Coordinates of N, CA and C in Angstrom, one line a residue:
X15 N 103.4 92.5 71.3 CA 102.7 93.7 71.6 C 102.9 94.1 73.1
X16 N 103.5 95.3 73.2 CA 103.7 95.6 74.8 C 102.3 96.3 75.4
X17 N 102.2 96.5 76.5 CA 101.0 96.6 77.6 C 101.4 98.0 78.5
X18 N 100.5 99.1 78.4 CA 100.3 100.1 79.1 C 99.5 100.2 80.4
X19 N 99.6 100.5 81.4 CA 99.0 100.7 82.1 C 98.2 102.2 82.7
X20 N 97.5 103.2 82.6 CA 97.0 104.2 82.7 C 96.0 104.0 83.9
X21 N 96.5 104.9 84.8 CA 95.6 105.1 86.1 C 94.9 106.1 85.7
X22 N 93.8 106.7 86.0 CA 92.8 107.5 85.8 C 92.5 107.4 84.5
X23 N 91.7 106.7 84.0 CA 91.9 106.1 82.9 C 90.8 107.5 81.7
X24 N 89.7 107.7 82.8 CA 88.6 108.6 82.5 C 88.7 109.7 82.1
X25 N 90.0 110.3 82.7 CA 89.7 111.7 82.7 C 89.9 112.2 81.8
X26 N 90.1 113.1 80.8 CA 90.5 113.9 79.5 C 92.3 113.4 79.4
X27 N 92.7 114.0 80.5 CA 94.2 113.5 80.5 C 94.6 112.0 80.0
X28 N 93.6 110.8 81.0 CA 94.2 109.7 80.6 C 93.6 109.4 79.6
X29 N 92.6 109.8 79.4 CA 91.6 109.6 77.6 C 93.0 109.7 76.1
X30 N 93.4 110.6 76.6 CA 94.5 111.3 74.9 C 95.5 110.2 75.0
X31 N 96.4 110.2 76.4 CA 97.6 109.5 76.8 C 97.2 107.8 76.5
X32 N 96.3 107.4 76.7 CA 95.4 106.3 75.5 C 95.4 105.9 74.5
X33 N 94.9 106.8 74.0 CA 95.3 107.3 72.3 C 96.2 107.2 71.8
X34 N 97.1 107.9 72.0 CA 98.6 107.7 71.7 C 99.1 106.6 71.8
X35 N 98.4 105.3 72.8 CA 99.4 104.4 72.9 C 98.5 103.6 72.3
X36 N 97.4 103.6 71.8 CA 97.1 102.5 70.7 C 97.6 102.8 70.0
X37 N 97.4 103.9 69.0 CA 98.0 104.5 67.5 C 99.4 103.6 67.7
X38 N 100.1 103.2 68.5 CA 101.0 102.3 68.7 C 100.9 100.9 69.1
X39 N 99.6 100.4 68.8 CA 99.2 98.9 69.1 C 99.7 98.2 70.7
X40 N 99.6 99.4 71.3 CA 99.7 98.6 72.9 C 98.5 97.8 72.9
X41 N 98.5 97.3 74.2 CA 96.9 96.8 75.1 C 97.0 97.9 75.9
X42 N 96.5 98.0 76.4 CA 96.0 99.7 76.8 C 95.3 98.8 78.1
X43 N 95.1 99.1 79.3 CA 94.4 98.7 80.8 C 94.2 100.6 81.4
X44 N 92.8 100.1 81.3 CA 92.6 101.7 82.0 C 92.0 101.2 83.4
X45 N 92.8 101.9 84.4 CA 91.8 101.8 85.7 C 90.9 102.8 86.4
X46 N 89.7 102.7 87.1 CA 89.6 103.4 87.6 C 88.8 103.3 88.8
X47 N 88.2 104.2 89.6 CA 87.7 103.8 90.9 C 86.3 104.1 91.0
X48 N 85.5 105.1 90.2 CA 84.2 105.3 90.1 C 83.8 105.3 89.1
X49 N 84.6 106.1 87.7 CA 83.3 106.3 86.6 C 83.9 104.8 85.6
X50 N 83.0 103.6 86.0 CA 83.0 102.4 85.8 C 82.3 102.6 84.0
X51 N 81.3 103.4 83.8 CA 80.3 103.1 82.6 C 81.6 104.2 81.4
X52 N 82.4 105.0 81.9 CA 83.1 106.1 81.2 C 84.1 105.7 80.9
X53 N 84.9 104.6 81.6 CA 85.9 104.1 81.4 C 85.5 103.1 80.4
X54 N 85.0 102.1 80.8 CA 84.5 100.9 79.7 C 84.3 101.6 78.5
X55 N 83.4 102.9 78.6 CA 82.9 103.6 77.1 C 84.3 103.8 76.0
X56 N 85.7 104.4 77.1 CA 86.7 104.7 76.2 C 87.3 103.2 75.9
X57 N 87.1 102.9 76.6 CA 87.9 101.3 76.3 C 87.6 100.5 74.9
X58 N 85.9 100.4 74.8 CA 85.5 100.1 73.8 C 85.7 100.5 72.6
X59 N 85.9 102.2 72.6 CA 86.0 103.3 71.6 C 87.4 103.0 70.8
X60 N 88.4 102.7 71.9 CA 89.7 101.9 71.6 C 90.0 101.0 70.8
X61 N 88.9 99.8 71.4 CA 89.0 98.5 70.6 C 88.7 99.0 69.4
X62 N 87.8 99.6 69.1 CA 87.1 99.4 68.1 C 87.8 100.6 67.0
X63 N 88.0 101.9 67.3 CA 89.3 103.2 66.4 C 90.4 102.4 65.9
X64 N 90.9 101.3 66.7 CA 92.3 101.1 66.6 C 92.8 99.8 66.8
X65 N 91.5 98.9 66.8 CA 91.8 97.3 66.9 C 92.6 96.6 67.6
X66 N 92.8 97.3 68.9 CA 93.7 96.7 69.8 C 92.8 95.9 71.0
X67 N 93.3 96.1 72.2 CA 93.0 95.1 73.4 C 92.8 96.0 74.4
X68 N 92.0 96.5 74.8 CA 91.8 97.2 76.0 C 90.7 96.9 77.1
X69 N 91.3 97.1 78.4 CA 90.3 96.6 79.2 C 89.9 98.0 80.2
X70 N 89.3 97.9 81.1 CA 88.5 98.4 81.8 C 88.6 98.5 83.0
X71 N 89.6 98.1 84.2 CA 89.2 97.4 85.4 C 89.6 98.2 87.1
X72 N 88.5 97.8 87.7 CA 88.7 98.4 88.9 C 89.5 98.0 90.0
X73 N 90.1 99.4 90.2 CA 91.5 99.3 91.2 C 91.5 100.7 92.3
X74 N 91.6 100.4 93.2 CA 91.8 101.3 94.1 C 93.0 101.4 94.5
X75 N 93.4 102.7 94.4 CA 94.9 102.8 94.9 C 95.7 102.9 96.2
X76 N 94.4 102.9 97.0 CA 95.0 102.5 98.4 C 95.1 101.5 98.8
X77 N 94.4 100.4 98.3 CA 95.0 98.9 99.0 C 95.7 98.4 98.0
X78 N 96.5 97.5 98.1 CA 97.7 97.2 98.0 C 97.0 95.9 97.2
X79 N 96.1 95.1 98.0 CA 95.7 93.9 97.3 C 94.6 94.3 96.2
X80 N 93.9 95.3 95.8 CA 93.5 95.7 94.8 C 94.6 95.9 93.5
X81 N 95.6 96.1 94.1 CA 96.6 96.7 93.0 C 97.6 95.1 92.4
X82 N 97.8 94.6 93.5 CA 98.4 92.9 93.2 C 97.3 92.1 92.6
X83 N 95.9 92.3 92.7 CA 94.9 92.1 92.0 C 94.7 92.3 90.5
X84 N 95.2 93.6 90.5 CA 95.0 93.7 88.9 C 96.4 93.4 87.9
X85 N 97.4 93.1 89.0 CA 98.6 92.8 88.2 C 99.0 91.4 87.6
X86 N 98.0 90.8 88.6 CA 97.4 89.4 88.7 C 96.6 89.1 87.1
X87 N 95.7 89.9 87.0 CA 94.5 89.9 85.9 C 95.2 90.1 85.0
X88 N 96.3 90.6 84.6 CA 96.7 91.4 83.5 C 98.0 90.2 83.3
X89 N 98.5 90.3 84.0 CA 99.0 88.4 84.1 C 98.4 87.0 83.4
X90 N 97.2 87.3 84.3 CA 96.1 86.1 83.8 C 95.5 86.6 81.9
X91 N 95.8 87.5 81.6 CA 95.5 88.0 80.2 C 96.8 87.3 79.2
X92 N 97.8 87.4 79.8 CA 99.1 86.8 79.2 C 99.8 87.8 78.7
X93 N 100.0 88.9 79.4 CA 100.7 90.0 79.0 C 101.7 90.4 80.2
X94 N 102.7 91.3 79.9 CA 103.4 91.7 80.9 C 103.5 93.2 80.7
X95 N 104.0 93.5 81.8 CA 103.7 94.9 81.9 C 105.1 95.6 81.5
X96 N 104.9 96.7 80.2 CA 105.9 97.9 80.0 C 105.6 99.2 80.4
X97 N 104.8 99.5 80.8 CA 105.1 100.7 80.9 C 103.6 101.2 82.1
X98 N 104.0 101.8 82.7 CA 102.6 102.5 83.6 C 103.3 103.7 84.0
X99 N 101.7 104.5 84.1 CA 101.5 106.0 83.8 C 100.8 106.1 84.9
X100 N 101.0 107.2 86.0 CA 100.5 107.2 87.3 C 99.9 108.8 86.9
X101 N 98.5 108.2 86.7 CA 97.7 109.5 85.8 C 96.6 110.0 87.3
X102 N 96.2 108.8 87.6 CA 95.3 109.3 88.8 C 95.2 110.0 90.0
X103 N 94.7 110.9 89.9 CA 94.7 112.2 91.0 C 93.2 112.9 91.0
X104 N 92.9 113.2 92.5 CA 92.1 114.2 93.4 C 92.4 115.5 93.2
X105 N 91.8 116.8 93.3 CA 91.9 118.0 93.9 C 90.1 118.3 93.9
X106 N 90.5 119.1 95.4 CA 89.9 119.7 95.8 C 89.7 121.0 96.2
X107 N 89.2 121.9 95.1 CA 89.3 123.7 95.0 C 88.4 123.7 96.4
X108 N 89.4 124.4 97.3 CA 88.2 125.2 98.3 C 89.1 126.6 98.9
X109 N 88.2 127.6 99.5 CA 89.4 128.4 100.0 C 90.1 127.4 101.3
X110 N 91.0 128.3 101.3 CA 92.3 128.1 102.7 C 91.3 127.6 103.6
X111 N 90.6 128.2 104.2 CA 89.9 128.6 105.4 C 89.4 127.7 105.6
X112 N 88.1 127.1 104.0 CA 87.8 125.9 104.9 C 88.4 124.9 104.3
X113 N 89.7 124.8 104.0 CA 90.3 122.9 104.1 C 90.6 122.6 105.7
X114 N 89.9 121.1 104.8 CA 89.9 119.9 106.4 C 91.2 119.0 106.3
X115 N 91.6 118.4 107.8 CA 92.8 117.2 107.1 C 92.0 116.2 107.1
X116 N 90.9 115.7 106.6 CA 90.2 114.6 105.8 C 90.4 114.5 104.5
X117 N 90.2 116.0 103.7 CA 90.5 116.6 102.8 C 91.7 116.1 102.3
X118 N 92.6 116.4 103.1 CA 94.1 116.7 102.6 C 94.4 115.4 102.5
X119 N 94.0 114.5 103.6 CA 94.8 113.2 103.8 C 94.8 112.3 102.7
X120 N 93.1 112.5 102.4 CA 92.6 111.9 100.8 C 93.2 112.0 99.6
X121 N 93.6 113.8 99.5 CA 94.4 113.7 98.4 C 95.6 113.3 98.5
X122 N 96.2 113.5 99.4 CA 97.8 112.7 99.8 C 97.8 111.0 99.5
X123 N 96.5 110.3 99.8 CA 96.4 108.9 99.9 C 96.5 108.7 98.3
X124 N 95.3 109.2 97.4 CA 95.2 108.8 96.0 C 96.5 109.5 95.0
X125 N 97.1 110.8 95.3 CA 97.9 111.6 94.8 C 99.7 110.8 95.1
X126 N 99.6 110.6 96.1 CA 100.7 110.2 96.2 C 101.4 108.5 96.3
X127 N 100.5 108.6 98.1 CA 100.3 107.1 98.6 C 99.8 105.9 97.3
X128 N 98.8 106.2 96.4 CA 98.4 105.5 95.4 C 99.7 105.8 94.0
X129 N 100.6 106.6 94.1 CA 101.5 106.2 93.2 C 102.6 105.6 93.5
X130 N 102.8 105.8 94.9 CA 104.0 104.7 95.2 C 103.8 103.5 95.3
X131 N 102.4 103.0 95.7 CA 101.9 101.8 96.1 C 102.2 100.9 94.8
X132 N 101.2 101.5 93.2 CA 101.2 101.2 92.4 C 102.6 100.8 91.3
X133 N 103.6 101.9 91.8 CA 104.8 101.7 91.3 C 106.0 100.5 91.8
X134 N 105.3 100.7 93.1 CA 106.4 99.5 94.1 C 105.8 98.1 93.5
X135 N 104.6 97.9 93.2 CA 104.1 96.4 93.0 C 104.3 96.5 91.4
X136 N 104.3 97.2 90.4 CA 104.1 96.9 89.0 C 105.8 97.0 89.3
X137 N 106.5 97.9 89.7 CA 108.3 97.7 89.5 C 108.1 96.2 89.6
X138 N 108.1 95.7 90.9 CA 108.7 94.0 91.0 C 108.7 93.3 90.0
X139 N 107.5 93.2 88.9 CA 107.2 92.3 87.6 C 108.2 93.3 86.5
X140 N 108.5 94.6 86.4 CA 109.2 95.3 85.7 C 110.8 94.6 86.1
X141 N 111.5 94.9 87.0 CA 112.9 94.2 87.7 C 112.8 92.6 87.1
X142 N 112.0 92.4 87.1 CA 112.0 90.3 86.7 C 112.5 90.3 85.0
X143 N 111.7 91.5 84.6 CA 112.2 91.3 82.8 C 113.4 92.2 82.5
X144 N 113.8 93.6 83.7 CA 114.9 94.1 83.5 C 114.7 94.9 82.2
X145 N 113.6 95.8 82.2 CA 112.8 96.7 81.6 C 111.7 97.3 81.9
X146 N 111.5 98.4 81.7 CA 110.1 98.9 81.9 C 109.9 100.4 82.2
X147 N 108.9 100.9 82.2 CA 109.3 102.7 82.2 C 107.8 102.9 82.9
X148 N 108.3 103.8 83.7 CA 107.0 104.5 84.7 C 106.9 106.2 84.5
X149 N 106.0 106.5 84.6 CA 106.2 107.7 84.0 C 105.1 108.1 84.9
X150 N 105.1 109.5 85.8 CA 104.1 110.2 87.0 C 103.9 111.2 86.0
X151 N 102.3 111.4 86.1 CA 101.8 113.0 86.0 C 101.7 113.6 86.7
X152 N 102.6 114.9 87.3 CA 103.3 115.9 88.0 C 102.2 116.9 87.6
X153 N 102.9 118.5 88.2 CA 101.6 119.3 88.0 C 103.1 120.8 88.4
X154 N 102.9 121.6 87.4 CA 103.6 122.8 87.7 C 103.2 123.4 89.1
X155 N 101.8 123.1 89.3 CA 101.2 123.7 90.8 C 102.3 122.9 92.0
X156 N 102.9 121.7 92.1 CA 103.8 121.0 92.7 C 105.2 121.6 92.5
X157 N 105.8 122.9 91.6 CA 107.2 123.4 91.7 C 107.2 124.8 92.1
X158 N 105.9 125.6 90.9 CA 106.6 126.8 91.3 C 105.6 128.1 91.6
X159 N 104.2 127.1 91.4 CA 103.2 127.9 91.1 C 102.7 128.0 92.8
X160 N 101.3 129.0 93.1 CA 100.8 128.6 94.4 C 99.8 129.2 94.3
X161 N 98.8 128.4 94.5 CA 97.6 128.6 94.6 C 97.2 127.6 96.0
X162 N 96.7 128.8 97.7 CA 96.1 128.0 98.4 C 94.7 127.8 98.4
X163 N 94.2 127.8 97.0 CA 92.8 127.4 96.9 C 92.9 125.7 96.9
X164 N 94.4 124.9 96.3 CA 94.7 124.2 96.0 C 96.0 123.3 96.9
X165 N 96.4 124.0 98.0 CA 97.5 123.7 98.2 C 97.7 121.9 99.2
X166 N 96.6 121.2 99.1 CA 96.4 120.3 99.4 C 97.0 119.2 98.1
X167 N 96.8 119.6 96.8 CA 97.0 119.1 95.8 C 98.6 119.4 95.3
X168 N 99.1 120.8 95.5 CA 100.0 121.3 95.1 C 101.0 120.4 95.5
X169 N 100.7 120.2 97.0 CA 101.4 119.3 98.0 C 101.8 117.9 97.5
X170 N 100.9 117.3 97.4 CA 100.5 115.9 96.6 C 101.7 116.1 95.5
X171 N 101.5 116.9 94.4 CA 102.5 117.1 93.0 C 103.5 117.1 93.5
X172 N 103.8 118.4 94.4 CA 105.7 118.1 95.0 C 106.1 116.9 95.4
X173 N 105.3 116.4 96.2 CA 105.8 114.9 96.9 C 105.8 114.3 95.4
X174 N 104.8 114.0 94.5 CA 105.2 113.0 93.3 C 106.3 113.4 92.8
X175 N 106.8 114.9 92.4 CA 107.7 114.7 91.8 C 109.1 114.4 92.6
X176 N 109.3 114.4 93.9 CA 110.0 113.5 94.7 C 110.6 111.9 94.6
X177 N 109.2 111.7 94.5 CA 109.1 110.0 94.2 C 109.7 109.9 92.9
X178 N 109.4 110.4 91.8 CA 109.9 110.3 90.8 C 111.4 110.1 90.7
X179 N 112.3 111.1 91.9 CA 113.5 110.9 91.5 C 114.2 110.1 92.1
X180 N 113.4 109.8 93.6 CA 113.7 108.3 94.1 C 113.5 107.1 93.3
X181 N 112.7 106.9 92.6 CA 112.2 105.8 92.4 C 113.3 105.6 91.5
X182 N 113.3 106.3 90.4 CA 114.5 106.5 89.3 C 115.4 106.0 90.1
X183 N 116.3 106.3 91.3 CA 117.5 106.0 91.6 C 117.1 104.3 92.0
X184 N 115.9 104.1 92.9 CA 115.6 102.9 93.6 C 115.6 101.8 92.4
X185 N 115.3 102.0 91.4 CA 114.9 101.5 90.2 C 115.7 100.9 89.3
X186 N 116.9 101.6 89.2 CA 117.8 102.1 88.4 C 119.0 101.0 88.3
X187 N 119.5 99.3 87.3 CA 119.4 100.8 85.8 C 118.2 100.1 85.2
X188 N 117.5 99.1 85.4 CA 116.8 98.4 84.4 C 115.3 99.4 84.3
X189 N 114.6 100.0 85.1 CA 113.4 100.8 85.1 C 113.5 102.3 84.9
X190 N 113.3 103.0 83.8 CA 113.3 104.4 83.4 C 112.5 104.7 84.6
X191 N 112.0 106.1 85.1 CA 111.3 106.9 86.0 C 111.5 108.0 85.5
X192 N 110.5 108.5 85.0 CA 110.2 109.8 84.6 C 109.3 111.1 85.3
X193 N 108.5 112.5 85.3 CA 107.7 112.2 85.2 C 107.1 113.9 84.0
X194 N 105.8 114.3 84.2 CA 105.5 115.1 83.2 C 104.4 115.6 84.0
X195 N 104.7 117.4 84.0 CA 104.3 118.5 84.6 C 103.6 119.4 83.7
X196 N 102.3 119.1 83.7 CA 101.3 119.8 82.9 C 101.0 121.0 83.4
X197 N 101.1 122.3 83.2 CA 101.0 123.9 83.6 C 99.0 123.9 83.4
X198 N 98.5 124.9 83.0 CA 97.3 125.2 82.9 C 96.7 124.4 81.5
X199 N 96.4 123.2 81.8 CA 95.9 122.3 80.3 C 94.2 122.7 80.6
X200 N 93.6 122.9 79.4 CA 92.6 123.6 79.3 C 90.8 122.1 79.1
X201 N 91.2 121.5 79.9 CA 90.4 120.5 79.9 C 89.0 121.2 80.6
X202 N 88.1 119.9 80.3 CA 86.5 120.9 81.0 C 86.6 121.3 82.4
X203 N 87.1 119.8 82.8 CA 87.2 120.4 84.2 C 88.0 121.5 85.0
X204 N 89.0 121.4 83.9 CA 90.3 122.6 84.3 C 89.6 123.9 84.6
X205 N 88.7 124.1 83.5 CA 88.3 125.5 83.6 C 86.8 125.8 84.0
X206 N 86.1 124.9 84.0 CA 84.7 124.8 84.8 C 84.5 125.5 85.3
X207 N 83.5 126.6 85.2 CA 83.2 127.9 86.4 C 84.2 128.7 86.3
X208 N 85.0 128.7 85.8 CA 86.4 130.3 85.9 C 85.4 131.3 84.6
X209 N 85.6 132.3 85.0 CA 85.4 133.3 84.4 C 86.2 134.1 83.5
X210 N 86.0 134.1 82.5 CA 87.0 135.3 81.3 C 87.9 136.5 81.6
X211 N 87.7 136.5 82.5 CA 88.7 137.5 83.5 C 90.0 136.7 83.9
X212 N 89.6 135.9 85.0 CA 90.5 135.0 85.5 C 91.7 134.2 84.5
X213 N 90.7 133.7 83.0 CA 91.2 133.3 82.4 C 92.1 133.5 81.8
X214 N 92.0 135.4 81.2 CA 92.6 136.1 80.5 C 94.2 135.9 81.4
X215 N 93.9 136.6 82.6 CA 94.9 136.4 83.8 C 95.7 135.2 83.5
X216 N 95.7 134.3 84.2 CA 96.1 133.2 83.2 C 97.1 132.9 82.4
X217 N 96.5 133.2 81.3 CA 97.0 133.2 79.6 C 98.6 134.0 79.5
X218 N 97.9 134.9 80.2 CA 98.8 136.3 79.8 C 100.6 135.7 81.0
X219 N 100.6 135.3 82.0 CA 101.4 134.7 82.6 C 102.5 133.5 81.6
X220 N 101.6 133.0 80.3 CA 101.8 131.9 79.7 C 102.5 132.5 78.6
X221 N 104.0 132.3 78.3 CA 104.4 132.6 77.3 C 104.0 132.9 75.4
X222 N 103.2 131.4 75.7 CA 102.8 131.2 74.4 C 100.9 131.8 74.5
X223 N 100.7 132.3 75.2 CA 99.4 133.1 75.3 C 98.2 132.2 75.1
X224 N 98.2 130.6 75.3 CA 97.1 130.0 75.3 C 97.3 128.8 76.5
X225 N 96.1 128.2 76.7 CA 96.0 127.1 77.7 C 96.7 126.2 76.9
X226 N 97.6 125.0 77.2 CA 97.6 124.0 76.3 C 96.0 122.9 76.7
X227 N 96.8 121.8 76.0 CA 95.6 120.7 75.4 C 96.0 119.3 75.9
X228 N 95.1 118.4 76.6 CA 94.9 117.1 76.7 C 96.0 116.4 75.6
X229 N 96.0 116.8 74.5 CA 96.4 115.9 73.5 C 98.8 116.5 73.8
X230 N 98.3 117.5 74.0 CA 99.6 117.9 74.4 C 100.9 117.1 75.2
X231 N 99.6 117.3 76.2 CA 99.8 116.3 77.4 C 100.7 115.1 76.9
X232 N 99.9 114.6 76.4 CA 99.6 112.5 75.9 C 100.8 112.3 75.0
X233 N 101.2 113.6 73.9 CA 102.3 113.2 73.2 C 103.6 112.9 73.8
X234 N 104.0 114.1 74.7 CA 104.6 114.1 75.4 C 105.0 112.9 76.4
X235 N 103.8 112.4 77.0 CA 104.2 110.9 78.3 C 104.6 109.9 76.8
X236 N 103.9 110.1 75.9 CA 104.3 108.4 75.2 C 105.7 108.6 74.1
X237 N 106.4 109.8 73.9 CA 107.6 110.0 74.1 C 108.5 109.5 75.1
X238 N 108.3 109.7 76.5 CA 108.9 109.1 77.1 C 109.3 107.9 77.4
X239 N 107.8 107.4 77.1 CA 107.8 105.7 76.9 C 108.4 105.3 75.7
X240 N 108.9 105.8 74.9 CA 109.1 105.5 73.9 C 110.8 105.3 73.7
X241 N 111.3 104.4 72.3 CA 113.1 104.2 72.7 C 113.2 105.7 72.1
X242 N 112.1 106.3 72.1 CA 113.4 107.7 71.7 C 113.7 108.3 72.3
X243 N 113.5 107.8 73.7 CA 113.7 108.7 74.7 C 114.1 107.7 75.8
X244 N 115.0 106.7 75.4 CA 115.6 105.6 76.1 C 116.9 106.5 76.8
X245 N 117.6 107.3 76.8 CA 118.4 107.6 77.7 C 117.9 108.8 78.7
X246 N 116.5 108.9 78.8 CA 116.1 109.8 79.6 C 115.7 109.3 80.5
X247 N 115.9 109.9 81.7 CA 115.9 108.9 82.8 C 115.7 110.2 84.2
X248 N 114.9 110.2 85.0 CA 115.0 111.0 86.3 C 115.3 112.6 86.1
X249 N 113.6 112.8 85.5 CA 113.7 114.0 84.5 C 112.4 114.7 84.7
X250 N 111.8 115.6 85.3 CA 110.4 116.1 84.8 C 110.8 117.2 83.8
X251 N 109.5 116.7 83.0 CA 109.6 117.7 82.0 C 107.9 118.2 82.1
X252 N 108.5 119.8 81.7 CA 107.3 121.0 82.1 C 106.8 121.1 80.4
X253 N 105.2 120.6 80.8 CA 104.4 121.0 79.7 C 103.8 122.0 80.0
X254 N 104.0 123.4 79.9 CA 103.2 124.4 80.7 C 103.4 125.6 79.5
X255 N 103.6 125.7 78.3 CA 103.8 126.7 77.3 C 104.8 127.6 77.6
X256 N 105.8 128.2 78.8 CA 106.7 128.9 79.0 C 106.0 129.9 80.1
X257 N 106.1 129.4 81.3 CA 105.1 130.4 82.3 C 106.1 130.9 83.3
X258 N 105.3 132.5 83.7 CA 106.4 132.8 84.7 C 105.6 132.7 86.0

């Protein structure tokens, strides 16, 4: 049985991308840093839909020994690691005007800094078996889009998808690096407070004239993880419906 790893384990995004990888009898490890009762909730919901092994555990992506910590535990489970999904990310909507570099640095620390960290320590056990696939969740806001209500996060996306194609080469050939660039996915918090106006706006930019979906999302990363998509390699791919 191979072992998933999902950072942000909570949120709608890594909730589906979950899913997906039981319906495929992984062990499923969701991490996260605060919502401790929401994470356990989906973990359990897992065991129990899909009869597999899922845990719960807290990691913080800036220290380094939190992260050798859980690689440790998941070790000490008797599993090895195939595959991690660098799901976990910040933003912070404010205007231009008032972002702080407190602000900024934060999302740069969890957005970025917390995907290399996580990738550099789970690679090392991935290089030992001479297998393994990592896969970033990227953000169209990081290529082509621009919003400085956001550009603190935008920033964050570009730099991942950077890393992505280093890592790929740093990696390379035994560790896939991928990653996957979600456009306007229509989750609660995506749209929280926007108004039917804005939304419409939106839509209408979007080829296919609707927000996509969480579950969109999730098909897509466990494709990549998947051998059918074994010669893909140092690639984002845009889940955004066709946007201009």
């Amino acid at each position: 049985m191979k072992t998933v790893i999902i950072t942000g384990g909570s949120s709608e995004i890594g909730e589906k991308i979950a899913e997906e990888f039981s319906k495929r009898k992984y062990n499923i490890i969701l991490t996260y840093f605060q919502n401790l009762e929401k994470t356990m909730a989906i973990a359990e919901k897992l065991k129990q839909d899909y009869q597999i092994n899922a845990y719960a555990i807290k990691c913080d992506l800036h220290i380094e020994d939190d992260i050798e910590k859980l690689v440790k535990t998941i070790k000490q489970y008797g599993y090895h690691i195939d595959v991690l999904i660098n799901n976990a990310a910040v933003c912070y909507d404010s205007l231009y005007t008032d972002k702080t570099k407190d602000k900024f640095m934060d999302t740069m620390e969890v957005n970025v800094v917390g995907t290399f960290l996580i990738s550099k320590i789970v690679a090392e056990e991935m290089w030992q078996q001479q297998n393994g696939v990592i896969i970033n969740i990227a953000s169209t806001n990081g290529m082509r889009q621009y919003y400085p209500m956001t550009i603190d996060y935008d920033a964050s996306k570009a730099a991942v998808v950077s890393l992505t194609h280093n890592l790929a080469l740093a990696y390379s050939p035994y560790i896939r690096v991928n990653a996957v660039s979600p456009g306007f996915i229509g989750t609660k918090k995506e749209i929280e407070g926007l108004d039917e106006e804005y939304l419409k706006s939106e839509m209408d930019k979007i080829f296919l004239r609707r927000l996509g979906t969480p579950e969109e999302v999730a098909k897509t990363v466990y494709y990549l993880a998947s051998e059918d998509a074994s010669y893909i390699n140092n690639t984002v791919i845009e889940v955004d419906g066709g946007t201009r």
